[in-house]
Amino acid sequence: MVVTKSSFGKAKDGQELSLYTLTNHKDMSVQITDLGATLVSITMQDKYENNTDVILGFDTPEEYYASTTYFGAVIGRNGNRIDKGQFEINGKRYQLDNNDNGNNLHSGNNGFDSRKWTVERISESSICFGLEDKDLEQGYPGNFKVTVTYTLTDENELFLHYEGISDQDTVANMTNHAYFNLAGHDSGAMLDQELWLSARAYTPVRDSRSIPTGEIAPVKGTPMDFTTAKPIGSEIDADFEQLQFTGGYDHNFVLQEEKGTVMKFAEVYSPRSGICLEAFTDLPGVQFYAGNFISDCPGKKGAIYQKRQGFCLETQYFPNSINQEGFAKPLLKAGEKYDTTTCYKFSVR
Ligand code: GLA
């Protein structure tokens, strides 16, 4: 197992950026840049022994800065949407950027995805990135110190371990925004890939601005039901209001009521490549986003990404949960430890 480092150009402020490559004994490799602690590539052999990079991304920092896709980035302090960018903690009101139809998405214009992270530790199989987000720097209370550790095992598991601490009560709800395409990032739409999701319920949205109604609705009998595996594309364009609001899957699925222990919540399989992804988390929800907004997007190595070329499984507290009664709250108390794990495991069959 080795971790190597190369140059990844320059940050907006002129600082040098790097690209770190983790390689395991099974010849699987993962590349991560300190810009946004972003996953740039995940490469393994498919069933024909072709090297296959299964996530969408860019070759340069300029493209990461210019894009609104959040390819592979760490999102924080809060992933997903907050209604009108407002919330209250301990009787005090806070206002974030409203960067998405009058709401806050992925913490706005100064998100963790656009920051240069520092490398705190490197071991044989892992790399730990850290960031200090100041009191009100994004609009959230408290100085928040956070780390994300990526670990690649010889079982082809990629662990994402988030830890953090704040000196005031605050919101903490981090995620990773990787777009997977198990037939390869440059292989066209991923609609034939078969998804199993453990979720028996999801959180319907009010309208096309994607703020949940607060309801926990059963998936049974709807196109939202992936409790038996089916191709992602099989019902994505169904005559179903929730899918019309969002132009395809872009919903939070309910995995558990509260943060719990790490459990398997998804399995995705590409019949074309034979690559299988299993996903695990301890978080209450996952945003399953089908890449509906991608369009003519130039990506890595000359690829042009199109609509639904990648899917995201963004593990998280439910969208707008800081404001929504009945949803577990992504509230981190001053001095307490934020600690959550998500794992993506790959195999070929
Ligand atoms: C999230 C959102 C989507 C979209 C993408 C980024 O997954 O839920 O609606 O904004 O991020 O393009």
Tab-separated table of C-alpha atoms in Angstrom, residues 91-337:
chain	number	residue	atom	x	y	z
A	91	GLY	CA	-32.731	31.495	20.219
A	92	LYS	CA	-30.372	33.232	17.783
A	93	ARG	CA	-31.099	33.503	14.059
A	94	TYR	CA	-28.420	32.823	11.471
A	95	GLN	CA	-28.421	33.641	7.750
A	96	LEU	CA	-26.393	31.757	5.131
A	97	ASP	CA	-25.882	32.522	1.417
A	98	ASN	CA	-28.925	31.790	-0.683
A	99	ASN	CA	-27.244	30.240	-3.701
A	100	ASP	CA	-30.032	27.928	-4.928
A	101	ASN	CA	-33.490	29.347	-5.748
A	102	GLY	CA	-33.665	31.371	-2.541
A	103	ASN	CA	-32.281	28.533	-0.402
A	104	ASN	CA	-28.852	27.529	0.764
A	105	LEU	CA	-27.325	24.550	-1.053
A	106	HIS	CA	-24.173	22.784	0.139
A	107	SER	CA	-23.300	25.734	2.410
A	108	GLY	CA	-23.100	28.367	-0.304
A	109	ASN	CA	-20.329	30.261	-2.009
A	110	ASN	CA	-17.612	29.536	0.522
A	111	GLY	CA	-18.230	25.819	0.829
A	112	PHE	CA	-15.635	23.331	2.024
A	113	ASP	CA	-15.500	22.081	-1.581
A	114	SER	CA	-13.751	25.305	-2.626
A	115	ARG	CA	-11.226	25.490	0.239
A	116	LYS	CA	-7.684	24.266	0.301
A	117	TRP	CA	-7.412	21.624	3.024
A	118	THR	CA	-4.212	20.854	4.898
A	119	VAL	CA	-2.796	17.366	5.081
A	120	GLU	CA	-2.716	16.406	8.749
A	121	ARG	CA	-1.491	12.817	8.517
A	122	ILE	CA	-0.531	10.233	5.940
A	123	SER	CA	-0.185	6.525	6.664
A	124	GLU	CA	0.382	3.549	4.371
A	125	SER	CA	-3.292	3.316	3.503
A	126	SER	CA	-4.856	6.602	4.522
A	127	ILE	CA	-4.711	10.345	4.277
A	128	CYS	CA	-6.278	12.828	6.670
A	129	PHE	CA	-7.255	16.333	5.526
A	130	GLY	CA	-8.097	19.123	7.952
A	131	LEU	CA	-9.796	22.490	7.829
A	132	GLU	CA	-10.609	25.276	10.281
A	133	ASP	CA	-13.818	27.071	9.502
A	134	LYS	CA	-14.111	30.275	11.512
A	135	ASP	CA	-17.091	31.542	13.464
A	136	LEU	CA	-19.612	32.933	10.925
A	137	GLU	CA	-17.208	32.391	7.997
A	138	GLN	CA	-20.080	30.692	6.154
A	139	GLY	CA	-22.727	32.075	8.508
A	140	TYR	CA	-22.678	29.213	11.027
A	141	PRO	CA	-21.873	29.859	14.681
A	142	GLY	CA	-18.627	28.639	16.214
A	143	ASN	CA	-15.086	27.931	15.165
A	144	PHE	CA	-15.325	24.467	13.634
A	145	LYS	CA	-12.256	22.249	13.291
A	146	VAL	CA	-12.863	19.327	10.996
A	147	THR	CA	-10.957	16.432	9.477
A	148	VAL	CA	-11.807	13.944	6.763
A	149	THR	CA	-9.763	10.764	6.611
A	150	TYR	CA	-9.823	8.606	3.511
A	151	THR	CA	-8.657	5.014	4.001
A	152	LEU	CA	-8.317	2.466	1.209
A	153	THR	CA	-8.174	-1.177	2.304
A	154	ASP	CA	-7.075	-4.314	0.472
A	155	GLU	CA	-10.739	-5.354	0.493
A	156	ASN	CA	-11.363	-2.473	-1.952
A	157	GLU	CA	-13.164	-0.450	0.678
A	158	LEU	CA	-12.844	3.315	0.715
A	159	PHE	CA	-13.677	4.693	4.167
A	160	LEU	CA	-14.579	8.365	4.651
A	161	HIS	CA	-14.263	9.275	8.304
A	162	TYR	CA	-15.379	12.761	9.320
A	163	GLU	CA	-14.468	14.223	12.706
A	164	GLY	CA	-15.031	17.707	14.057
A	165	ILE	CA	-15.379	19.942	17.049
A	166	SER	CA	-16.825	23.431	17.554
A	167	ASP	CA	-16.536	25.986	20.348
A	168	GLN	CA	-20.244	26.909	20.034
A	169	ASP	CA	-23.358	24.885	19.289
A	170	THR	CA	-23.533	24.627	15.501
A	171	VAL	CA	-24.722	22.707	12.449
A	172	ALA	CA	-22.528	19.808	11.288
A	173	ASN	CA	-23.713	17.710	8.384
A	174	MET	CA	-20.901	16.792	6.046
A	175	THR	CA	-21.050	14.588	2.995
A	176	ASN	CA	-19.129	13.633	-0.123
A	177	HIS	CA	-20.536	14.457	-3.538
A	178	ALA	CA	-18.897	11.748	-5.714
A	179	TYR	CA	-20.756	10.926	-8.934
A	180	PHE	CA	-20.340	7.235	-9.680
A	181	ASN	CA	-20.576	5.550	-13.035
A	182	LEU	CA	-19.662	1.902	-12.580
A	183	ALA	CA	-19.102	1.365	-16.299
A	184	GLY	CA	-16.547	4.200	-16.279
A	185	HIS	CA	-16.801	7.976	-15.952
A	186	ASP	CA	-16.692	8.331	-19.758
A	187	SER	CA	-19.137	5.520	-20.599
A	188	GLY	CA	-22.332	7.524	-21.184
A	189	ALA	CA	-25.507	7.416	-19.096
A	190	MET	CA	-25.590	5.132	-16.052
A	191	LEU	CA	-29.308	4.352	-16.355
A	192	ASP	CA	-28.746	0.604	-16.870
A	193	GLN	CA	-26.951	0.286	-13.528
A	194	GLU	CA	-29.001	-1.633	-11.008
A	195	LEU	CA	-29.632	-0.030	-7.646
A	196	TRP	CA	-30.745	-1.591	-4.408
A	197	LEU	CA	-31.505	0.844	-1.579
A	198	SER	CA	-32.528	-0.293	1.877
A	199	ALA	CA	-34.854	2.711	2.344
A	200	ARG	CA	-38.549	1.984	2.857
A	201	ALA	CA	-39.307	5.700	2.982
A	202	TYR	CA	-38.154	8.996	1.551
A	203	THR	CA	-38.739	12.677	2.266
A	204	PRO	CA	-40.955	14.196	-0.459
A	205	VAL	CA	-40.216	17.783	-1.495
A	206	ARG	CA	-42.646	20.711	-1.638
A	207	ASP	CA	-41.802	21.756	-5.192
A	208	SER	CA	-38.916	22.144	-7.622
A	209	ARG	CA	-36.878	24.012	-5.002
A	210	SER	CA	-36.438	20.669	-3.235
A	211	ILE	CA	-37.169	21.551	0.377
A	212	PRO	CA	-38.828	18.568	2.105
A	213	THR	CA	-42.454	18.867	3.196
A	214	GLY	CA	-41.553	17.216	6.506
A	215	GLU	CA	-43.435	14.075	5.612
A	216	ILE	CA	-41.824	10.629	5.708
A	217	ALA	CA	-43.506	8.815	2.817
A	218	PRO	CA	-43.354	5.104	2.063
A	219	VAL	CA	-41.609	4.168	-1.197
A	220	LYS	CA	-43.871	1.161	-1.689
A	221	GLY	CA	-45.877	1.246	-4.908
A	222	THR	CA	-43.928	4.256	-6.259
A	223	PRO	CA	-40.914	4.732	-8.569
A	224	MET	CA	-38.962	5.588	-5.381
A	225	ASP	CA	-38.939	1.928	-4.359
A	226	PHE	CA	-35.470	0.378	-4.770
A	227	THR	CA	-35.927	-2.210	-2.003
A	228	THR	CA	-35.752	-4.737	-4.843
A	229	ALA	CA	-32.879	-3.870	-7.190
A	230	LYS	CA	-33.837	-2.317	-10.527
A	231	PRO	CA	-32.076	-0.292	-13.240
A	232	ILE	CA	-31.867	3.366	-12.175
A	233	GLY	CA	-33.475	4.354	-15.469
A	234	SER	CA	-36.438	1.999	-15.298
A	235	GLU	CA	-38.855	4.537	-13.774
A	236	ILE	CA	-36.850	7.750	-13.661
A	237	ASP	CA	-39.138	9.498	-16.144
A	238	ALA	CA	-42.363	8.092	-14.696
A	239	ASP	CA	-45.451	10.250	-14.430
A	240	PHE	CA	-44.858	10.854	-10.718
A	241	GLU	CA	-45.020	14.389	-9.328
A	242	GLN	CA	-41.992	14.054	-7.045
A	243	LEU	CA	-39.781	13.063	-9.987
A	244	GLN	CA	-41.182	15.854	-12.117
A	245	PHE	CA	-40.367	18.457	-9.459
A	246	THR	CA	-36.708	17.454	-9.529
A	247	GLY	CA	-36.282	16.233	-13.114
A	248	GLY	CA	-35.411	12.690	-11.991
A	249	TYR	CA	-34.178	11.223	-8.713
A	250	ASP	CA	-32.836	13.936	-6.421
A	251	HIS	CA	-34.341	12.948	-3.075
A	252	ASN	CA	-33.368	12.064	0.419
A	253	PHE	CA	-34.053	8.449	1.347
A	254	VAL	CA	-34.618	7.467	4.957
A	255	LEU	CA	-32.070	4.954	6.225
A	256	GLN	CA	-32.715	5.264	9.946
A	257	GLU	CA	-34.429	7.702	12.294
A	258	GLU	CA	-31.283	8.828	14.066
A	259	LYS	CA	-27.564	8.503	13.546
A	260	GLY	CA	-26.747	4.901	14.439
A	261	THR	CA	-24.104	2.316	13.671
A	262	VAL	CA	-22.523	1.801	10.250
A	263	MET	CA	-24.767	-0.369	8.080
A	264	LYS	CA	-25.100	-1.292	4.457
A	265	PHE	CA	-27.711	0.832	2.711
A	266	ALA	CA	-27.072	0.477	-1.028
A	267	GLU	CA	-25.702	-1.800	-3.687
A	268	VAL	CA	-25.245	-0.794	-7.318
A	269	TYR	CA	-24.157	-3.067	-10.148
A	270	SER	CA	-23.142	-2.366	-13.726
A	271	PRO	CA	-23.970	-5.277	-16.048
A	272	ARG	CA	-21.619	-3.707	-18.629
A	273	SER	CA	-18.471	-3.638	-16.487
A	274	GLY	CA	-19.362	-6.156	-13.779
A	275	ILE	CA	-18.337	-3.568	-11.182
A	276	CYS	CA	-20.386	-3.554	-8.020
A	277	LEU	CA	-20.519	-0.816	-5.377
A	278	GLU	CA	-21.757	-1.417	-1.851
A	279	ALA	CA	-22.324	1.616	0.362
A	280	PHE	CA	-22.411	1.850	4.157
A	281	THR	CA	-23.086	4.653	6.605
A	282	ASP	CA	-24.080	5.496	10.161
A	283	LEU	CA	-26.095	8.549	9.054
A	284	PRO	CA	-29.897	8.806	8.943
A	285	GLY	CA	-30.272	9.627	5.240
A	286	VAL	CA	-28.863	9.521	1.744
A	287	GLN	CA	-29.511	11.938	-1.106
A	288	PHE	CA	-29.795	9.804	-4.202
A	289	TYR	CA	-29.140	12.207	-7.066
A	290	ALA	CA	-29.161	10.903	-10.640
A	291	GLY	CA	-27.040	13.635	-12.231
A	292	ASN	CA	-30.108	15.164	-13.869
A	293	PHE	CA	-28.511	18.602	-14.169
A	294	ILE	CA	-25.312	17.533	-15.946
A	295	SER	CA	-25.196	18.764	-19.522
A	296	ASP	CA	-22.324	19.052	-22.036
A	297	CYS	CA	-19.819	19.170	-19.214
A	298	PRO	CA	-16.186	18.676	-20.321
A	299	GLY	CA	-14.560	16.315	-17.827
A	300	LYS	CA	-11.419	14.271	-17.246
A	301	LYS	CA	-9.265	13.213	-20.195
A	302	GLY	CA	-11.498	14.693	-22.885
A	303	ALA	CA	-14.753	13.120	-21.684
A	304	ILE	CA	-17.935	15.144	-22.175
A	305	TYR	CA	-20.389	14.350	-19.390
A	306	GLN	CA	-24.091	14.392	-20.164
A	307	LYS	CA	-27.329	14.188	-18.227
A	308	ARG	CA	-27.442	11.193	-15.880
A	309	GLN	CA	-23.896	10.116	-16.581
A	310	GLY	CA	-23.247	9.724	-12.855
A	311	PHE	CA	-25.214	9.090	-9.663
A	312	CYS	CA	-24.528	10.343	-6.157
A	313	LEU	CA	-25.221	8.641	-2.849
A	314	GLU	CA	-24.666	11.567	-0.475
A	315	THR	CA	-24.970	10.289	3.075
A	316	GLN	CA	-26.357	12.955	5.395
A	317	TYR	CA	-28.919	14.242	7.852
A	318	PHE	CA	-32.125	14.961	5.965
A	319	PRO	CA	-32.317	18.198	3.930
A	320	ASN	CA	-33.398	21.224	5.992
A	321	SER	CA	-33.381	19.020	9.101
A	322	ILE	CA	-32.071	21.895	11.221
A	323	ASN	CA	-35.497	23.541	10.702
A	324	GLN	CA	-37.789	20.564	10.300
A	325	GLU	CA	-39.565	19.123	13.278
A	326	GLY	CA	-39.611	15.340	13.224
A	327	PHE	CA	-36.210	15.056	11.490
A	328	ALA	CA	-33.074	14.145	13.471
A	329	LYS	CA	-31.123	17.393	13.932
A	330	PRO	CA	-27.563	17.895	12.617
A	331	LEU	CA	-26.772	19.847	15.746
A	332	LEU	CA	-23.262	19.658	17.178
A	333	LYS	CA	-22.989	20.841	20.767
A	334	ALA	CA	-20.010	22.986	21.792
A	335	GLY	CA	-17.065	20.800	22.775
A	336	GLU	CA	-18.712	17.561	21.667
A	337	LYS	CA	-17.207	15.393	18.962
